[in-house]
mmCIF file of the C-alpha atoms, coordinates in Angstrom:
data_MODEL
# 
_entry.id   MODEL 
# 
loop_
_atom_site.group_PDB 
_atom_site.id 
_atom_site.type_symbol 
_atom_site.label_atom_id 
_atom_site.label_alt_id 
_atom_site.label_comp_id 
_atom_site.label_asym_id 
_atom_site.label_entity_id 
_atom_site.label_seq_id 
_atom_site.pdbx_PDB_ins_code 
_atom_site.Cartn_x 
_atom_site.Cartn_y 
_atom_site.Cartn_z 
_atom_site.occupancy 
_atom_site.B_iso_or_equiv 
_atom_site.pdbx_formal_charge 
_atom_site.auth_seq_id 
_atom_site.auth_comp_id 
_atom_site.auth_asym_id 
_atom_site.auth_atom_id 
_atom_site.pdbx_PDB_model_num 
ATOM 1   C CA . ALA A 1 1   ? -86.825 -68.161 -57.948 1.00 0.00 ? 1   ALA A CA 1 
ATOM 2   C CA . GLU A 1 2   ? -89.629 -70.717 -58.027 1.00 0.00 ? 2   GLU A CA 1 
ATOM 3   C CA . LEU A 1 3   ? -88.553 -71.834 -61.499 1.00 0.00 ? 3   LEU A CA 1 
ATOM 4   C CA . MET A 1 4   ? -85.153 -72.665 -60.013 1.00 0.00 ? 4   MET A CA 1 
ATOM 5   C CA . GLY A 1 5   ? -86.712 -74.788 -57.271 1.00 0.00 ? 5   GLY A CA 1 
ATOM 6   C CA . ILE A 1 6   ? -86.590 -72.260 -54.424 1.00 0.00 ? 6   ILE A CA 1 
ATOM 7   C CA . ASP A 1 7   ? -89.631 -72.315 -52.148 1.00 0.00 ? 7   ASP A CA 1 
ATOM 8   C CA . SER A 1 8   ? -90.668 -68.649 -52.195 1.00 0.00 ? 8   SER A CA 1 
ATOM 9   C CA . THR A 1 9   ? -93.123 -69.038 -49.306 1.00 0.00 ? 9   THR A CA 1 
ATOM 10  C CA . ARG A 1 10  ? -90.380 -70.429 -47.084 1.00 0.00 ? 10  ARG A CA 1 
ATOM 11  C CA . MET A 1 11  ? -87.959 -67.649 -48.114 1.00 0.00 ? 11  MET A CA 1 
ATOM 12  C CA . PHE A 1 12  ? -90.628 -65.044 -47.378 1.00 0.00 ? 12  PHE A CA 1 
ATOM 13  C CA . ALA A 1 13  ? -91.153 -66.529 -43.903 1.00 0.00 ? 13  ALA A CA 1 
ATOM 14  C CA . LEU A 1 14  ? -87.381 -66.679 -43.350 1.00 0.00 ? 14  LEU A CA 1 
ATOM 15  C CA . ALA A 1 15  ? -87.028 -62.998 -44.311 1.00 0.00 ? 15  ALA A CA 1 
ATOM 16  C CA . TRP A 1 16  ? -89.791 -62.021 -41.878 1.00 0.00 ? 16  TRP A CA 1 
ATOM 17  C CA . ALA A 1 17  ? -88.211 -64.102 -39.097 1.00 0.00 ? 17  ALA A CA 1 
ATOM 18  C CA . LEU A 1 18  ? -84.797 -62.547 -39.724 1.00 0.00 ? 18  LEU A CA 1 
ATOM 19  C CA . GLY A 1 19  ? -86.334 -59.050 -39.736 1.00 0.00 ? 19  GLY A CA 1 
ATOM 20  C CA . ALA A 1 20  ? -88.229 -59.726 -36.510 1.00 0.00 ? 20  ALA A CA 1 
ATOM 21  C CA . GLY A 1 21  ? -85.055 -60.992 -34.871 1.00 0.00 ? 21  GLY A CA 1 
ATOM 22  C CA . CYS A 1 22  ? -83.180 -57.839 -35.901 1.00 0.00 ? 22  CYS A CA 1 
ATOM 23  C CA . VAL A 1 23  ? -85.982 -55.639 -34.556 1.00 0.00 ? 23  VAL A CA 1 
ATOM 24  C CA . GLY A 1 24  ? -85.950 -57.554 -31.267 1.00 0.00 ? 24  GLY A CA 1 
ATOM 25  C CA . ALA A 1 25  ? -82.187 -57.149 -30.928 1.00 0.00 ? 25  ALA A CA 1 
ATOM 26  C CA . ALA A 1 26  ? -82.435 -53.435 -31.765 1.00 0.00 ? 26  ALA A CA 1 
ATOM 27  C CA . GLY A 1 27  ? -85.190 -52.982 -29.184 1.00 0.00 ? 27  GLY A CA 1 
ATOM 28  C CA . ALA A 1 28  ? -83.118 -54.718 -26.522 1.00 0.00 ? 28  ALA A CA 1 
ATOM 29  C CA . LEU A 1 29  ? -80.137 -52.495 -27.298 1.00 0.00 ? 29  LEU A CA 1 
ATOM 30  C CA . LEU A 1 30  ? -82.302 -49.358 -27.310 1.00 0.00 ? 30  LEU A CA 1 
ATOM 31  C CA . ALA A 1 31  ? -83.603 -50.230 -23.854 1.00 0.00 ? 31  ALA A CA 1 
ATOM 32  C CA . ILE A 1 32  ? -80.088 -49.763 -22.512 1.00 0.00 ? 32  ILE A CA 1 
ATOM 33  C CA . TYR A 1 33  ? -79.851 -46.116 -23.609 1.00 0.00 ? 33  TYR A CA 1 
ATOM 34  C CA . PHE A 1 34  ? -83.442 -44.859 -23.704 1.00 0.00 ? 34  PHE A CA 1 
ATOM 35  C CA . PRO A 1 35  ? -86.337 -45.064 -21.259 1.00 0.00 ? 35  PRO A CA 1 
ATOM 36  C CA . ILE A 1 36  ? -88.999 -47.554 -22.253 1.00 0.00 ? 36  ILE A CA 1 
ATOM 37  C CA . PHE A 1 37  ? -92.303 -45.935 -23.283 1.00 0.00 ? 37  PHE A CA 1 
ATOM 38  C CA . PRO A 1 38  ? -94.637 -46.404 -26.262 1.00 0.00 ? 38  PRO A CA 1 
ATOM 39  C CA . ASP A 1 39  ? -93.268 -43.584 -28.445 1.00 0.00 ? 39  ASP A CA 1 
ATOM 40  C CA . VAL A 1 40  ? -89.567 -44.335 -28.032 1.00 0.00 ? 40  VAL A CA 1 
ATOM 41  C CA . GLY A 1 41  ? -89.243 -45.651 -31.591 1.00 0.00 ? 41  GLY A CA 1 
ATOM 42  C CA . ALA A 1 42  ? -91.127 -42.852 -33.336 1.00 0.00 ? 42  ALA A CA 1 
ATOM 43  C CA . THR A 1 43  ? -88.033 -40.720 -33.867 1.00 0.00 ? 43  THR A CA 1 
ATOM 44  C CA . PHE A 1 44  ? -86.055 -43.661 -35.200 1.00 0.00 ? 44  PHE A CA 1 
ATOM 45  C CA . GLY A 1 45  ? -88.902 -44.787 -37.448 1.00 0.00 ? 45  GLY A CA 1 
ATOM 46  C CA . LEU A 1 46  ? -89.267 -41.330 -38.956 1.00 0.00 ? 46  LEU A CA 1 
ATOM 47  C CA . LEU A 1 47  ? -85.516 -41.037 -39.430 1.00 0.00 ? 47  LEU A CA 1 
ATOM 48  C CA . ALA A 1 48  ? -85.463 -44.462 -41.131 1.00 0.00 ? 48  ALA A CA 1 
ATOM 49  C CA . PHE A 1 49  ? -88.214 -43.355 -43.522 1.00 0.00 ? 49  PHE A CA 1 
ATOM 50  C CA . VAL A 1 50  ? -86.343 -40.133 -44.294 1.00 0.00 ? 50  VAL A CA 1 
ATOM 51  C CA . THR A 1 51  ? -83.179 -42.133 -44.951 1.00 0.00 ? 51  THR A CA 1 
ATOM 52  C CA . VAL A 1 52  ? -84.844 -44.529 -47.386 1.00 0.00 ? 52  VAL A CA 1 
ATOM 53  C CA . ALA A 1 53  ? -86.719 -41.719 -49.144 1.00 0.00 ? 53  ALA A CA 1 
ATOM 54  C CA . LEU A 1 54  ? -83.558 -39.613 -49.346 1.00 0.00 ? 54  LEU A CA 1 
ATOM 55  C CA . GLY A 1 55  ? -81.659 -42.458 -50.981 1.00 0.00 ? 55  GLY A CA 1 
ATOM 56  C CA . GLY A 1 56  ? -84.499 -43.247 -53.358 1.00 0.00 ? 56  GLY A CA 1 
ATOM 57  C CA . PHE A 1 57  ? -87.141 -45.924 -52.900 1.00 0.00 ? 57  PHE A CA 1 
ATOM 58  C CA . GLY A 1 58  ? -85.977 -49.232 -54.356 1.00 0.00 ? 58  GLY A CA 1 
ATOM 59  C CA . SER A 1 59  ? -82.300 -48.297 -54.353 1.00 0.00 ? 59  SER A CA 1 
ATOM 60  C CA . GLY A 1 60  ? -80.208 -50.221 -51.845 1.00 0.00 ? 60  GLY A CA 1 
ATOM 61  C CA . THR A 1 61  ? -77.079 -48.276 -52.719 1.00 0.00 ? 61  THR A CA 1 
ATOM 62  C CA . GLY A 1 62  ? -78.991 -45.026 -52.303 1.00 0.00 ? 62  GLY A CA 1 
ATOM 63  C CA . ALA A 1 63  ? -80.261 -46.106 -48.884 1.00 0.00 ? 63  ALA A CA 1 
ATOM 64  C CA . VAL A 1 64  ? -76.713 -46.912 -47.731 1.00 0.00 ? 64  VAL A CA 1 
ATOM 65  C CA . LEU A 1 65  ? -75.414 -43.600 -49.081 1.00 0.00 ? 65  LEU A CA 1 
ATOM 66  C CA . ALA A 1 66  ? -78.296 -41.709 -47.464 1.00 0.00 ? 66  ALA A CA 1 
ATOM 67  C CA . GLY A 1 67  ? -77.740 -43.561 -44.177 1.00 0.00 ? 67  GLY A CA 1 
ATOM 68  C CA . VAL A 1 68  ? -74.111 -42.505 -44.065 1.00 0.00 ? 68  VAL A CA 1 
ATOM 69  C CA . LEU A 1 69  ? -75.051 -38.952 -45.061 1.00 0.00 ? 69  LEU A CA 1 
ATOM 70  C CA . ILE A 1 70  ? -77.789 -38.719 -42.409 1.00 0.00 ? 70  ILE A CA 1 
ATOM 71  C CA . GLY A 1 71  ? -75.434 -40.142 -39.781 1.00 0.00 ? 71  GLY A CA 1 
ATOM 72  C CA . VAL A 1 72  ? -72.740 -37.599 -40.576 1.00 0.00 ? 72  VAL A CA 1 
ATOM 73  C CA . VAL A 1 73  ? -75.210 -34.703 -40.721 1.00 0.00 ? 73  VAL A CA 1 
ATOM 74  C CA . VAL A 1 74  ? -76.868 -35.648 -37.418 1.00 0.00 ? 74  VAL A CA 1 
ATOM 75  C CA . ASN A 1 75  ? -73.574 -36.046 -35.589 1.00 0.00 ? 75  ASN A CA 1 
ATOM 76  C CA . ILE A 1 76  ? -71.896 -32.941 -36.999 1.00 0.00 ? 76  ILE A CA 1 
ATOM 77  C CA . GLY A 1 77  ? -75.132 -30.973 -36.529 1.00 0.00 ? 77  GLY A CA 1 
ATOM 78  C CA . GLY A 1 78  ? -75.228 -32.080 -32.888 1.00 0.00 ? 78  GLY A CA 1 
ATOM 79  C CA . VAL A 1 79  ? -71.725 -30.718 -32.372 1.00 0.00 ? 79  VAL A CA 1 
ATOM 80  C CA . LEU A 1 80  ? -71.956 -27.451 -34.324 1.00 0.00 ? 80  LEU A CA 1 
ATOM 81  C CA . VAL A 1 81  ? -75.533 -26.536 -33.397 1.00 0.00 ? 81  VAL A CA 1 
ATOM 82  C CA . ASP A 1 82  ? -77.594 -27.208 -30.300 1.00 0.00 ? 82  ASP A CA 1 
ATOM 83  C CA . PRO A 1 83  ? -77.942 -31.021 -29.958 1.00 0.00 ? 83  PRO A CA 1 
ATOM 84  C CA . SER A 1 84  ? -81.713 -30.729 -29.656 1.00 0.00 ? 84  SER A CA 1 
ATOM 85  C CA . TYR A 1 85  ? -81.805 -29.547 -33.300 1.00 0.00 ? 85  TYR A CA 1 
ATOM 86  C CA . LYS A 1 86  ? -79.723 -32.345 -34.801 1.00 0.00 ? 86  LYS A CA 1 
ATOM 87  C CA . PHE A 1 87  ? -82.709 -34.274 -36.195 1.00 0.00 ? 87  PHE A CA 1 
ATOM 88  C CA . ALA A 1 88  ? -84.252 -31.061 -37.526 1.00 0.00 ? 88  ALA A CA 1 
ATOM 89  C CA . ILE A 1 89  ? -81.100 -30.531 -39.596 1.00 0.00 ? 89  ILE A CA 1 
ATOM 90  C CA . ALA A 1 90  ? -81.481 -34.023 -41.089 1.00 0.00 ? 90  ALA A CA 1 
ATOM 91  C CA . TYR A 1 91  ? -85.134 -33.328 -41.927 1.00 0.00 ? 91  TYR A CA 1 
ATOM 92  C CA . ALA A 1 92  ? -84.155 -29.999 -43.509 1.00 0.00 ? 92  ALA A CA 1 
ATOM 93  C CA . LEU A 1 93  ? -81.576 -31.823 -45.653 1.00 0.00 ? 93  LEU A CA 1 
ATOM 94  C CA . TYR A 1 94  ? -84.306 -34.237 -46.728 1.00 0.00 ? 94  TYR A CA 1 
ATOM 95  C CA . LEU A 1 95  ? -86.595 -31.355 -47.696 1.00 0.00 ? 95  LEU A CA 1 
ATOM 96  C CA . VAL A 1 96  ? -83.839 -29.707 -49.742 1.00 0.00 ? 96  VAL A CA 1 
ATOM 97  C CA . VAL A 1 97  ? -83.152 -32.935 -51.623 1.00 0.00 ? 97  VAL A CA 1 
ATOM 98  C CA . LEU A 1 98  ? -86.898 -33.522 -52.047 1.00 0.00 ? 98  LEU A CA 1 
ATOM 99  C CA . PHE A 1 99  ? -87.345 -30.135 -53.731 1.00 0.00 ? 99  PHE A CA 1 
ATOM 100 C CA . VAL A 1 100 ? -84.247 -30.479 -55.922 1.00 0.00 ? 100 VAL A CA 1 
ATOM 101 C CA . ARG A 1 101 ? -84.566 -34.187 -56.816 1.00 0.00 ? 101 ARG A CA 1 
ATOM 102 C CA . PRO A 1 102 ? -87.972 -35.658 -55.865 1.00 0.00 ? 102 PRO A CA 1 
ATOM 103 C CA . GLN A 1 103 ? -86.988 -39.267 -56.642 1.00 0.00 ? 103 GLN A CA 1 
ATOM 104 C CA . GLY A 1 104 ? -84.138 -39.217 -54.104 1.00 0.00 ? 104 GLY A CA 1 
ATOM 105 C CA . LEU A 1 105 ? -80.383 -39.256 -54.507 1.00 0.00 ? 105 LEU A CA 1 
ATOM 106 C CA . LEU A 1 106 ? -80.093 -42.468 -56.517 1.00 0.00 ? 106 LEU A CA 1 
ATOM 107 C CA . GLY A 1 107 ? -83.754 -43.101 -57.347 1.00 0.00 ? 107 GLY A CA 1 
ATOM 108 C CA . ARG A 1 108 ? -84.971 -43.520 -60.886 1.00 0.00 ? 108 ARG A CA 1 
ATOM 109 C CA . ALA A 1 109 ? -87.269 -40.988 -62.514 1.00 0.00 ? 109 ALA A CA 1 
# 
């Protein structure tokens, strides 16, 4: 990118600013539905890690596919099983995929 005249330092700062803005907006929206306390984001952070790892690190398409899969599994699991176990079902799916395909769904070996 620098060979084409793009200031990589500025783009890096812009990416961080955009990410921080998205996190701020997400936090404001979460405050509507969840009580505010220090550990409120732990469940979402762990689920985000599981989603990226399930899709395969470095694979954007895999992360999108895993995000849709996790969303469907969590919502259907909340309806068919006790809603308090819906995240446990998603983690179990991650463990199954981890044992069968350690690099994730669309990750490279």
